[in-house]
mmCIF file of C-alpha atoms and ligand atoms in Angstrom:
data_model
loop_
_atom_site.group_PDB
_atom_site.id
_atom_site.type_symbol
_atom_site.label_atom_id
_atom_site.label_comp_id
_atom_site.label_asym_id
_atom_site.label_seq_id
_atom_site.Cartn_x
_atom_site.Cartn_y
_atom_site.Cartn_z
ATOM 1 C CA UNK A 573 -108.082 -233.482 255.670
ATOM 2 C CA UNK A 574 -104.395 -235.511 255.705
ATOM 3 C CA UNK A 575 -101.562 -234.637 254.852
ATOM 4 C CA UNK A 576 -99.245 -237.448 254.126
ATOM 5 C CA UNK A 577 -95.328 -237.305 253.313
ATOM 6 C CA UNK A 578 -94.777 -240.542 250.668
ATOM 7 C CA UNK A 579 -91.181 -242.332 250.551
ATOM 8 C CA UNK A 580 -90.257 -244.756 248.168
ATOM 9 C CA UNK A 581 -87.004 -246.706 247.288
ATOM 10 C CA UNK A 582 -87.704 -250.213 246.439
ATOM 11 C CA UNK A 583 -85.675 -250.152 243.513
ATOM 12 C CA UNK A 584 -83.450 -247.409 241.346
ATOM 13 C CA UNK A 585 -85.709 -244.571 241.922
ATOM 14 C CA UNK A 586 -85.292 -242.557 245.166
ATOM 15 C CA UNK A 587 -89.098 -240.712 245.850
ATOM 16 C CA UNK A 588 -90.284 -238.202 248.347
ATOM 17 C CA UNK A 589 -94.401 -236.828 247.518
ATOM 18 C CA UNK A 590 -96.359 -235.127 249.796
ATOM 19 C CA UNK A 591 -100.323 -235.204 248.971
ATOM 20 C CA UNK A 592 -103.081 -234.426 250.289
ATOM 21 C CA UNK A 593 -106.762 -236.471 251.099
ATOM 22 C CA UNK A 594 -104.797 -239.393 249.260
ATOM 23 C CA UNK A 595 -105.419 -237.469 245.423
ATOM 24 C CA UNK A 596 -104.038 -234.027 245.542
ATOM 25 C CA UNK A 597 -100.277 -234.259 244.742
ATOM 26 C CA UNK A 598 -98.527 -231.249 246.226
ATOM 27 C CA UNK A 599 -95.161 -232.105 245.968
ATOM 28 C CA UNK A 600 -93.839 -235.324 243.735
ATOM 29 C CA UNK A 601 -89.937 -235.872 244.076
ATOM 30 C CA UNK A 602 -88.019 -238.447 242.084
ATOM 31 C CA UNK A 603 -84.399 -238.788 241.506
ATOM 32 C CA UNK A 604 -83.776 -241.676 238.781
ATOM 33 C CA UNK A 605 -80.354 -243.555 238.975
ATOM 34 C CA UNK A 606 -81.291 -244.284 235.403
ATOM 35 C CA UNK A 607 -77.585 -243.075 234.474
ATOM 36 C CA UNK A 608 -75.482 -244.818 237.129
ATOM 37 C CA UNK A 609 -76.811 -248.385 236.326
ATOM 38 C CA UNK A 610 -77.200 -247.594 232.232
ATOM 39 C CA UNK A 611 -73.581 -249.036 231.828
ATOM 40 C CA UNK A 612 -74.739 -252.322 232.767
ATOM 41 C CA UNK A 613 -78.036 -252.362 231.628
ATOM 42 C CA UNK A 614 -80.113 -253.221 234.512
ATOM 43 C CA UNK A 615 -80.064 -252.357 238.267
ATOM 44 C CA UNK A 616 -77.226 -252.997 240.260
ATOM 45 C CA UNK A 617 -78.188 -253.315 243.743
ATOM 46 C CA UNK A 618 -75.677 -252.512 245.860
ATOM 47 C CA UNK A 619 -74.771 -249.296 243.465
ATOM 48 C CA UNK A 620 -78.695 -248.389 244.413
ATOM 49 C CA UNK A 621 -78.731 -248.657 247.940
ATOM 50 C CA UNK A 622 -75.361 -246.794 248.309
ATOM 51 C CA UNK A 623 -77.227 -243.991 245.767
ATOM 52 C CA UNK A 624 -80.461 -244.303 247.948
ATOM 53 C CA UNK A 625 -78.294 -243.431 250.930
ATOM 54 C CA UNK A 626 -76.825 -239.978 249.037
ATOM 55 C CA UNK A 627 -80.593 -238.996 248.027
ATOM 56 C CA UNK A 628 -82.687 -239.864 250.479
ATOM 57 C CA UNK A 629 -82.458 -236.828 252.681
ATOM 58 C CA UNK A 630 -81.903 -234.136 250.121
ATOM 59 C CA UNK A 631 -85.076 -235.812 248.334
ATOM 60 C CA UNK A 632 -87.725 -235.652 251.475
ATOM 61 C CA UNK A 633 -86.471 -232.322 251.936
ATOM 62 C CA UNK A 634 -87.330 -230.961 248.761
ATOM 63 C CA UNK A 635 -90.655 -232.467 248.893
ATOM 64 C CA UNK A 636 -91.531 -230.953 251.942
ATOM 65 C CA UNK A 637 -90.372 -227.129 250.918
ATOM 66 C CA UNK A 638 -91.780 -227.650 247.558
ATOM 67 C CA UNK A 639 -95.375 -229.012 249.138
ATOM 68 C CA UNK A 640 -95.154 -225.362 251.066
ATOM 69 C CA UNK A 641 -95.545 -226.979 254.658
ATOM 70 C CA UNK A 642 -92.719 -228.232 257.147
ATOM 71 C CA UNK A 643 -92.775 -231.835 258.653
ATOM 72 C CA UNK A 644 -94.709 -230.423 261.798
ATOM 73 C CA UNK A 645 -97.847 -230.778 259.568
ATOM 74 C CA UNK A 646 -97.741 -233.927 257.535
ATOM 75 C CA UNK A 647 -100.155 -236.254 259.533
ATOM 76 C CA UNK A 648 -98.498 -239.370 258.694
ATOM 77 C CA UNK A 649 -95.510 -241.017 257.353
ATOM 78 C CA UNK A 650 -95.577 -243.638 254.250
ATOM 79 C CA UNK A 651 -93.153 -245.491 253.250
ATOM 80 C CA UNK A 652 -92.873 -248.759 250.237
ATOM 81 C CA UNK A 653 -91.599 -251.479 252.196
ATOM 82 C CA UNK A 654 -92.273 -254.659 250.069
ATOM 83 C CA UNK A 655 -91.563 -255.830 247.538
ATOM 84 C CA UNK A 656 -87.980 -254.614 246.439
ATOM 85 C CA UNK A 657 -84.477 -254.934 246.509
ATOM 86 C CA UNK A 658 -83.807 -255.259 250.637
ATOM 87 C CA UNK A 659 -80.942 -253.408 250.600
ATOM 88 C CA UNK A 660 -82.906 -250.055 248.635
ATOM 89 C CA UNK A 661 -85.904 -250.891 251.217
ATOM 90 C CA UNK A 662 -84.137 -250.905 253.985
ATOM 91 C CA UNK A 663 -83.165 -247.033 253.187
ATOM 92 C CA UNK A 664 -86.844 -245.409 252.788
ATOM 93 C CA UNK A 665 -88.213 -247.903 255.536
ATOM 94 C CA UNK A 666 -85.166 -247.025 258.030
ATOM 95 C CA UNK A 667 -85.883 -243.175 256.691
ATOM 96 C CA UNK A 668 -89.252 -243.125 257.674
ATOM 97 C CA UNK A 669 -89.354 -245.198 260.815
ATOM 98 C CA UNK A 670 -87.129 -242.332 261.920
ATOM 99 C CA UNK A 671 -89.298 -239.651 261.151
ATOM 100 C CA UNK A 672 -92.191 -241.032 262.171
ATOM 101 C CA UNK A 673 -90.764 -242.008 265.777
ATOM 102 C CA UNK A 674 -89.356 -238.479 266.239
ATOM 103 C CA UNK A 675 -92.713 -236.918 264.712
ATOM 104 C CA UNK A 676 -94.529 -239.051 266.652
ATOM 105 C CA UNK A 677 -96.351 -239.684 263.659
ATOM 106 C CA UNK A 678 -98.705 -242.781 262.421
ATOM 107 C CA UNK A 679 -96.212 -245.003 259.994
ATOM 108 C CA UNK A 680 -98.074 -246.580 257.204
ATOM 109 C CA UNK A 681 -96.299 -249.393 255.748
ATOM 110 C CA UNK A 682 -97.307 -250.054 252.242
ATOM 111 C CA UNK A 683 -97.303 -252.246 249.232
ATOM 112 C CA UNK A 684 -95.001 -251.280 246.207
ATOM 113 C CA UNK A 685 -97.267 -252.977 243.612
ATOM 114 C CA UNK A 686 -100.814 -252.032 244.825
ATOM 115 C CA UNK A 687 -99.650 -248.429 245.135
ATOM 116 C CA UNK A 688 -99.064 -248.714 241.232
ATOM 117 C CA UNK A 689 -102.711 -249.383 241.036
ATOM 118 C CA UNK A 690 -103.769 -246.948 243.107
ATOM 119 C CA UNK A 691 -101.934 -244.253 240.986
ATOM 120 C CA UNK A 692 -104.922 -244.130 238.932
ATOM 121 C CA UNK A 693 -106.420 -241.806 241.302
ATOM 122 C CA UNK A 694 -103.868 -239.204 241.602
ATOM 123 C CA UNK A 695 -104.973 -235.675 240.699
ATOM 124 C CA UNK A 696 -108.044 -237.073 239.101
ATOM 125 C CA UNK A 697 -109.924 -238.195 242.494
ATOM 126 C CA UNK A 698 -112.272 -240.444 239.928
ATOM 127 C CA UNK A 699 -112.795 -243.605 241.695
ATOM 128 C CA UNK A 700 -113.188 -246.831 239.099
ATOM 129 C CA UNK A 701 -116.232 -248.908 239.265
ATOM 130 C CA UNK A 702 -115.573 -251.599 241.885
ATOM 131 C CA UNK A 703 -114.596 -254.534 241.762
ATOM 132 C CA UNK A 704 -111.556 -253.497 239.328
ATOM 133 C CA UNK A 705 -109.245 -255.494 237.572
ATOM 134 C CA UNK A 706 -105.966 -254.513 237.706
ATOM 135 C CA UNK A 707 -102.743 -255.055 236.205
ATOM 136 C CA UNK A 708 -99.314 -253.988 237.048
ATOM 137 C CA UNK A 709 -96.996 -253.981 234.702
ATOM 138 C CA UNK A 710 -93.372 -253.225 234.901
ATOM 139 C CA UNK A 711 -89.764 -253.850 234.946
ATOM 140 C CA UNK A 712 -90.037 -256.297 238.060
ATOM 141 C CA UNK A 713 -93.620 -256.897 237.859
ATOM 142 C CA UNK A 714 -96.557 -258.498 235.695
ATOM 143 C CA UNK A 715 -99.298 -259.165 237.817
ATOM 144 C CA UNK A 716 -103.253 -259.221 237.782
ATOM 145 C CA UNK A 717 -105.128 -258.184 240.791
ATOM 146 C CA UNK A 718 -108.931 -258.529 241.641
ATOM 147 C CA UNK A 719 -109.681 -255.227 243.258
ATOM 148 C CA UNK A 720 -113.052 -255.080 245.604
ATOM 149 C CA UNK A 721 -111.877 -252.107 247.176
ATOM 150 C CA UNK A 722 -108.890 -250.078 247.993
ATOM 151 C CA UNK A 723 -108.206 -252.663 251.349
ATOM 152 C CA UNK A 724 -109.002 -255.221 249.592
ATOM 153 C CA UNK A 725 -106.688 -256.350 246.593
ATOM 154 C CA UNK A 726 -106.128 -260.291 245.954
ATOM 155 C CA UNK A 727 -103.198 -261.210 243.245
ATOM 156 C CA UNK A 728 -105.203 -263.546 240.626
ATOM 157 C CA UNK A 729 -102.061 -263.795 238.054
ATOM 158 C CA UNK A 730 -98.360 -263.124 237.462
ATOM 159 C CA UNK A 731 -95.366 -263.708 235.549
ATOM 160 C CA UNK A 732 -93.685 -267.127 235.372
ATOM 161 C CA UNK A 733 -90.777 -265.739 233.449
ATOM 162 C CA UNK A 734 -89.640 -262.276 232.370
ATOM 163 C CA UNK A 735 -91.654 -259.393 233.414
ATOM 164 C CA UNK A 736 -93.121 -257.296 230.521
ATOM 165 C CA UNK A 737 -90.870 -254.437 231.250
ATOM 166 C CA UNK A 738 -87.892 -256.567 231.462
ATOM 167 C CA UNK A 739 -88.590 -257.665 228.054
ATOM 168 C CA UNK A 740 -88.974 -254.586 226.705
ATOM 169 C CA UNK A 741 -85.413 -253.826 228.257
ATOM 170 C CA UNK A 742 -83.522 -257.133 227.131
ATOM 171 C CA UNK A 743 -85.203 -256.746 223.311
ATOM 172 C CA UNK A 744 -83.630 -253.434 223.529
ATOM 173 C CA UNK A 745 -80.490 -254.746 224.660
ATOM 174 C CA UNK A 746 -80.410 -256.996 221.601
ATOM 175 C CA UNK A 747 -81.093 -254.796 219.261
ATOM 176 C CA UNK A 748 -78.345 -252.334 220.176
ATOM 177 C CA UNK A 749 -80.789 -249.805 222.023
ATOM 178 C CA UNK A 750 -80.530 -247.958 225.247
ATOM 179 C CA UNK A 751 -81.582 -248.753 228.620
ATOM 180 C CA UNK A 752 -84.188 -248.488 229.893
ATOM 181 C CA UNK A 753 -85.878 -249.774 226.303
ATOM 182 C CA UNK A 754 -89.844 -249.639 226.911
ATOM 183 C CA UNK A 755 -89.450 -245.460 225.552
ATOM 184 C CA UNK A 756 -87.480 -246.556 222.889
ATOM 185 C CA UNK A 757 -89.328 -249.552 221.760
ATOM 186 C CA UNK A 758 -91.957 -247.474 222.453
ATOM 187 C CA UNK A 759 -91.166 -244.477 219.942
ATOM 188 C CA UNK A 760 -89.858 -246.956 217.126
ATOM 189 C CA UNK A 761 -92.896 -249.184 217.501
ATOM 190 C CA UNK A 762 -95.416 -246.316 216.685
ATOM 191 C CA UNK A 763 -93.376 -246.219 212.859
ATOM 192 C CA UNK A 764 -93.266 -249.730 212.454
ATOM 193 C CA UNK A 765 -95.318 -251.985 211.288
ATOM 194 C CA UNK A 766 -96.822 -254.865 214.021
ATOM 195 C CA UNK A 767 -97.634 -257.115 211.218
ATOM 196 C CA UNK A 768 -94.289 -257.801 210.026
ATOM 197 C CA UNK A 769 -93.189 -260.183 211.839
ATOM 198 C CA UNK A 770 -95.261 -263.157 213.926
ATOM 199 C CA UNK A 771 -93.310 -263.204 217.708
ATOM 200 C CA UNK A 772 -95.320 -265.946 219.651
ATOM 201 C CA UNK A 773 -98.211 -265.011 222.009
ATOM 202 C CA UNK A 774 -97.432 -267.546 225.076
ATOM 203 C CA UNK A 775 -101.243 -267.430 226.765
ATOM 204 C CA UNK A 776 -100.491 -270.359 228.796
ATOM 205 C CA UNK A 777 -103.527 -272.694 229.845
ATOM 206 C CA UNK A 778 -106.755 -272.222 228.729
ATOM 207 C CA UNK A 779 -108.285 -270.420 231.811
ATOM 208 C CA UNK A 780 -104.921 -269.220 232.817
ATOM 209 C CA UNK A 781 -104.194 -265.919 234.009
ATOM 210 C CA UNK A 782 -100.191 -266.138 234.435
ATOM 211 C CA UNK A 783 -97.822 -264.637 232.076
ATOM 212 C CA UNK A 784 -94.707 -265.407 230.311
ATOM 213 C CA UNK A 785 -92.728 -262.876 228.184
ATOM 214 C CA UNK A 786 -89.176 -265.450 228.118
ATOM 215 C CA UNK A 787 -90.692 -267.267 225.150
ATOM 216 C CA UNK A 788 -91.175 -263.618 222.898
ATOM 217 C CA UNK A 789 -87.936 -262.243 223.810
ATOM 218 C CA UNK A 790 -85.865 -265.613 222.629
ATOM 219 C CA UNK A 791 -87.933 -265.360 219.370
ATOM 220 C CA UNK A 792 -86.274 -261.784 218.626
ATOM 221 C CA UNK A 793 -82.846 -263.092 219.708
ATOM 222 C CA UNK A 794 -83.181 -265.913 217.292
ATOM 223 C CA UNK A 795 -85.052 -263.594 214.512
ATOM 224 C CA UNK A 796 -81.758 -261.270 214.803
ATOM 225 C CA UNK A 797 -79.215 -263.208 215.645
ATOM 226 C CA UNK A 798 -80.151 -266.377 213.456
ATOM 227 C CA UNK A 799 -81.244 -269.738 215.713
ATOM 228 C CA UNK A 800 -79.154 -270.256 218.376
ATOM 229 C CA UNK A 801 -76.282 -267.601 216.462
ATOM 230 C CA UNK A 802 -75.664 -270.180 213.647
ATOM 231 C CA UNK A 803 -77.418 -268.547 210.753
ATOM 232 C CA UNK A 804 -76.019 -264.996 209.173
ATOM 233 C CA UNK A 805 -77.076 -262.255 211.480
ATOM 234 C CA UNK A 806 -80.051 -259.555 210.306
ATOM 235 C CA UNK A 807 -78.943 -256.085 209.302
ATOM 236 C CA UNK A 808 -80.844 -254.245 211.549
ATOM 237 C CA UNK A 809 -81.558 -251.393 209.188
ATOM 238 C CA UNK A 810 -83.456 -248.515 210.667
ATOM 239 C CA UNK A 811 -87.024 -250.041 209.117
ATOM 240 C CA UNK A 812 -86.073 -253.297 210.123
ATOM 241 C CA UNK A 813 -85.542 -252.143 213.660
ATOM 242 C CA UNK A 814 -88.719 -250.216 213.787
ATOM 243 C CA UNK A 815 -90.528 -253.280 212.646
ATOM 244 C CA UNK A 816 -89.564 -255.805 215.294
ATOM 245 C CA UNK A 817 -90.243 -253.277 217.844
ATOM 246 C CA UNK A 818 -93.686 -252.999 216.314
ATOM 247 C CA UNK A 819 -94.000 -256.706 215.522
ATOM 248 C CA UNK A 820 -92.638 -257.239 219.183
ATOM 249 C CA UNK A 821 -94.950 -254.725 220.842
ATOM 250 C CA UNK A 822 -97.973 -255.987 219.272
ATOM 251 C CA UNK A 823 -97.676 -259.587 220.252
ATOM 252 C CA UNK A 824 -97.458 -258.526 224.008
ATOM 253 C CA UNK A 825 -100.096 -256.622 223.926
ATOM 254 C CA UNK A 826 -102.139 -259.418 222.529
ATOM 255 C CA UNK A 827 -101.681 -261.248 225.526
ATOM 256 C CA UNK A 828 -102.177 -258.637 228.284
ATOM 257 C CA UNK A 829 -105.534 -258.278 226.193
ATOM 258 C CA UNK A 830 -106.479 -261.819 225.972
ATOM 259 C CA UNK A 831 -105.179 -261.886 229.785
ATOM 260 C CA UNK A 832 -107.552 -258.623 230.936
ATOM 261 C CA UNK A 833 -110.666 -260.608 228.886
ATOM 262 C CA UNK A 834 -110.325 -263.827 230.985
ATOM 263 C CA UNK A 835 -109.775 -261.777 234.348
ATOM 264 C CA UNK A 836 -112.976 -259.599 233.572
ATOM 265 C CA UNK A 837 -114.905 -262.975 232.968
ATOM 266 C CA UNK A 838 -113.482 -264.525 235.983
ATOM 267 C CA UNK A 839 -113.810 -261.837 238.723
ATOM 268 C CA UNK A 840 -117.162 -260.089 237.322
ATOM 269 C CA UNK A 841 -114.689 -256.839 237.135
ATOM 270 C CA UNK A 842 -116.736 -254.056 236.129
ATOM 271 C CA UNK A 843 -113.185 -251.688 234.972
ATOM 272 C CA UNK A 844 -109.724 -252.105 234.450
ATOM 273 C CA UNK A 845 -107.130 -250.055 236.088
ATOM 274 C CA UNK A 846 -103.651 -250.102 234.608
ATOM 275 C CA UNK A 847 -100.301 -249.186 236.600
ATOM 276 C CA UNK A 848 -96.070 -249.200 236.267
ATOM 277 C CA UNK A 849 -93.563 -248.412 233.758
ATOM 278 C CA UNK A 850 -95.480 -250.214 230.753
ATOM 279 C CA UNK A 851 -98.576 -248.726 231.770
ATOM 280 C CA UNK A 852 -96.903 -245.718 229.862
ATOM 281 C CA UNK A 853 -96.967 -247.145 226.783
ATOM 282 C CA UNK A 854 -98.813 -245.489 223.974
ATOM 283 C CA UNK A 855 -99.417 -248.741 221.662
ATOM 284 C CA UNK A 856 -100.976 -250.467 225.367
ATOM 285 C CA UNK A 857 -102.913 -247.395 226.320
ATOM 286 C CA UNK A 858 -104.331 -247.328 222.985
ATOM 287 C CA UNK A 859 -105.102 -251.397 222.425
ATOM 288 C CA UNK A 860 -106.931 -250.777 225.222
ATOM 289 C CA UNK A 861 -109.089 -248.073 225.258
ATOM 290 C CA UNK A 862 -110.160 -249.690 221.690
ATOM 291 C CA UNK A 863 -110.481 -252.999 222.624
ATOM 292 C CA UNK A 864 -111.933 -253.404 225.926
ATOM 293 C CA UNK A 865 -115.589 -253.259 226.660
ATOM 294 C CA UNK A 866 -115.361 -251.468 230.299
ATOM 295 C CA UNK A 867 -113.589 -248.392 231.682
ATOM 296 C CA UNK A 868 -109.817 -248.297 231.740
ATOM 297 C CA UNK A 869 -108.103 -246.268 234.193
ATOM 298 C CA UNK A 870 -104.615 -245.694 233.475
ATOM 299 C CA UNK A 871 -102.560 -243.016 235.794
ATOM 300 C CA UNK A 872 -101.181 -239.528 234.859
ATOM 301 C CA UNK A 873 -97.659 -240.296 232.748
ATOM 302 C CA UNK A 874 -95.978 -238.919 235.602
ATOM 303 C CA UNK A 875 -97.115 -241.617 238.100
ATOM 304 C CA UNK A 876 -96.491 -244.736 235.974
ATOM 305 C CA UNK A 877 -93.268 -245.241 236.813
ATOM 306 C CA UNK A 878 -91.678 -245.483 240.469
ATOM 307 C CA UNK A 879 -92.865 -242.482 242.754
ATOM 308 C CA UNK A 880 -93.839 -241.958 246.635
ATOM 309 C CA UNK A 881 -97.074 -239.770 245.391
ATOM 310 C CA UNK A 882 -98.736 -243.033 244.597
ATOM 311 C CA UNK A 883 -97.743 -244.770 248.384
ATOM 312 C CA UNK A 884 -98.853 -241.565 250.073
ATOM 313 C CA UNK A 885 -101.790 -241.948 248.575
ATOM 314 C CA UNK A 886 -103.026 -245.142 248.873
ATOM 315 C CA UNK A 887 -101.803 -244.444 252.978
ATOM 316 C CA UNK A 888 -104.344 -242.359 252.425
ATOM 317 C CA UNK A 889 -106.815 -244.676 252.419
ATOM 318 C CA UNK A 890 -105.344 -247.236 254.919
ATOM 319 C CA UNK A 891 -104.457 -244.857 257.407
ATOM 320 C CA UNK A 892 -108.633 -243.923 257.426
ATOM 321 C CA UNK A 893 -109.003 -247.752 257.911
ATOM 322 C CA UNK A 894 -107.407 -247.953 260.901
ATOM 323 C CA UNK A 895 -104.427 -250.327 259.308
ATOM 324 C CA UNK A 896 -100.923 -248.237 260.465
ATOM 325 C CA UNK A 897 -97.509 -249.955 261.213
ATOM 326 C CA UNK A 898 -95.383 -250.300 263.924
ATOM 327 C CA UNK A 899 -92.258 -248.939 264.349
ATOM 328 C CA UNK A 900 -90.541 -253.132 263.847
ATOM 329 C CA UNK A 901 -92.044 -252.611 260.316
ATOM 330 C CA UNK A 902 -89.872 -255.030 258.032
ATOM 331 C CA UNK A 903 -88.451 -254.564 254.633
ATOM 332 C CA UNK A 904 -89.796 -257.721 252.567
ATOM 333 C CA UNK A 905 -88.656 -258.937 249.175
ATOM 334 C CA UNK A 906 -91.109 -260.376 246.294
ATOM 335 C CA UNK A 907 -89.041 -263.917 247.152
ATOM 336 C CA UNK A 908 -89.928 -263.657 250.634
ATOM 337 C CA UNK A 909 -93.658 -261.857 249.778
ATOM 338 C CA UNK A 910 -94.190 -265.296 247.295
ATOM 339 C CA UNK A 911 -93.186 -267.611 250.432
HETATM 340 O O1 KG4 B 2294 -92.479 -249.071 237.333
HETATM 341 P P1 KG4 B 2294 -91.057 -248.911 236.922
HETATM 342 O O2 KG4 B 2294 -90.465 -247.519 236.965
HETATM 343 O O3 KG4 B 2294 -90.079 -249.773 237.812
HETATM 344 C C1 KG4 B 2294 -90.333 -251.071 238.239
HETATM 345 O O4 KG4 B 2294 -90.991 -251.209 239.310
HETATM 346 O O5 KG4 B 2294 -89.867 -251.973 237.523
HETATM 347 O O6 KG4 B 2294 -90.943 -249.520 235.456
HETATM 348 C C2 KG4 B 2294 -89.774 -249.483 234.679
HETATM 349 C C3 KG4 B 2294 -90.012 -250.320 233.421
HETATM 350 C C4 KG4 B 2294 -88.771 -250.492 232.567
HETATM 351 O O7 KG4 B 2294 -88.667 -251.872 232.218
HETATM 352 C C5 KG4 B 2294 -89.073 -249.633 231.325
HETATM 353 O O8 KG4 B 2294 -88.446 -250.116 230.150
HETATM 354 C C6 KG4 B 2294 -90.575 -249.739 231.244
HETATM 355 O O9 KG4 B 2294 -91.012 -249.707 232.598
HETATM 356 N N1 KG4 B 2294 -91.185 -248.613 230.514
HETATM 357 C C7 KG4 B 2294 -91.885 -248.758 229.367
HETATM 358 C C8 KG4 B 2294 -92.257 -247.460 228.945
HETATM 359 N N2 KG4 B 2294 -91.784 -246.560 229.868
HETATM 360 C C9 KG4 B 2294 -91.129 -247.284 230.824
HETATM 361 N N3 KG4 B 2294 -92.210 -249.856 228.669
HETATM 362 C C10 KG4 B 2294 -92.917 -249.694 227.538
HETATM 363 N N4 KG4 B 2294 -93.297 -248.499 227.062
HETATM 364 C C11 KG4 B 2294 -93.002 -247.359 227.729
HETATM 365 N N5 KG4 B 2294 -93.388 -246.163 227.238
HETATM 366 ZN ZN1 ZN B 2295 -92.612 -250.095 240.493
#
């Protein structure tokens, strides 16, 4: 049995979880600065590391009493240190160095992204068919992943552009919506029609497994704003706005389709396993279940977006493989990760 204490804070989204035998979530802690960076829709990084700072304490705490146990018997320590915002990183990683030093604890240093795919597993302990394909999708992140086992994830495909969440969020922006957008777009999109309007699909090359969302998210500007602002703008009337969120939807979920298809073909996948923000979505889930011809995996709704459950988890797994950190564990960025 292990019991492992989860910290996360790569981005806006300060996490404690503790779980146990890397499925059973005990205790899953999240406080969202959602309403401190709303104002300027999008994350402000120094206003989340100085909120990481507040939360992080108060946060672990409340995992730990709300998991029933006390630190003296979690059996490990894991903490998101790449990629992220270095600043937020540097909070959970500095966090959980500590504890683990004056624990004297294992520290298990893991990756942001291919926790995300491992959240497929929490509470349901069903393990996909290996090798997986697997695709993160988010508001930092659209990336493919060959998966031949839990230790063994290789990135196959990302984003040149925009991330799919980040889309989601500037389409919002432009059509007068909150932040963050993918609920909204979300909710409006399921009244809407996905017809209405033809956005682009960018696929890229022919074999290509990359992504670009810039391209879609332009179109919308232009289709509200008129072409570069010099037409008359659209009055976004509540049907009109429910059918560019459907209309907008649709065409990226044609891609990450057409983009799961090639992967499958290329890797010999034999399921798909879906994780982050966008991984929420109800049009996605749904496109998918219907129109792929393997298993999907997608995680709880709970776990889709930023959480520690999902790191402690996947420590889990790396902890039984031998592969813990030391205590010089470094905060990495995705710029530094991609050098
Ligand atoms: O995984 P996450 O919490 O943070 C990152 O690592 O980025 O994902 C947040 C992103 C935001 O862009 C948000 O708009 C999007 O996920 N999102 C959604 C939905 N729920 C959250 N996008 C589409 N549909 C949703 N239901
Ligand atoms: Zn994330």
């Amino acid at each position: 049995m292990s019991l492992i204490l989860g910290i996360e804070s790569t981005c806006d989204e300060t996490a404690a979880a503790v779980v146990r035998d890397g499925w059973d979530v005990r205790s899953n802690v999240v406080s969202s600065q959602v309403d401190l960076h709303a104002k300027y829709r999008g994350v402000v990084p120094e206003i989340a590391s100085r909120a990481h700072i507040e939360n992080i304490l108060p946060v672990i705490r409340e995992a730990v009493q709300t998991a029933g146990c006390s630190l003296s018997d979690i059996d490990a320590i894991a903490v998101a240190h790449r990629p992220g915002l270095v600043g937020s990183l540097l909070i959970g990683v500095t966090a959980a160095k500590t504890l683990a030093w004056t624990l004297g604890k294992p520290l298990v240093g893991v990756d942001h992204v291919q926790a995300h795919l491992y959240s497929v597993m929490l509470e349901k302990n069903e393990p996909p068919p290996m090798p997986a394909v697997g695709l993160v999708c988010s508001g930092g992140h659209t990336a493919l992943y060959a998966i031949n086992s839990w230790t063994d994830i290789t990135l196959i495909g990302s984003t040149i552009d925009d991330a799919v969440g980040e889309a989601y969020d500037k389409v919002a922006a432009i059509l007068g919506l909150g932040y963050p957008g993918g609920p909204i777009i979300d909710r409006l999109a399921a009244e809407g029609s996905p017809k209405a309007i033809d956005f682009p699909r960018s696929r890229l090359g022919r074999d290509s497994l990359d992504f670009s969302f810039s391209g879609v998210k332009t179109s919308v500007l232009y289709h509200v704003r008129g072409f570069q602002g010099r037409e008359r703008p659209l009055e976004l009337t509540d049907q009109t706005l429910r059918d560019i969120a459907a209309s907008f939807q649709q065409a990226c979920i044609d891609v990450i389709v057409e983009k799961l298809k090639r992967a499958l073909t290329q890797t010999g996948g034999r399921s798909i396993l879906i994780g982050g923000g966008v991984s929420a979505n109800r049009g996605l889930r749904a496109a998918l279940e219907s129109r792929m011809n393997v298993p999907v995996f997608v995680p709880p709704l709970a776990y889709c977006t930023d959480n520690a459950a999902m790191s402690a988890g996947l420590a889990h797994v790396l902890l039984a493989a031998g592969r813990t950190s030391e205590l010089d564990l470094d905060a990495i960025t995705l710029s530094e990760l991609k050098r």
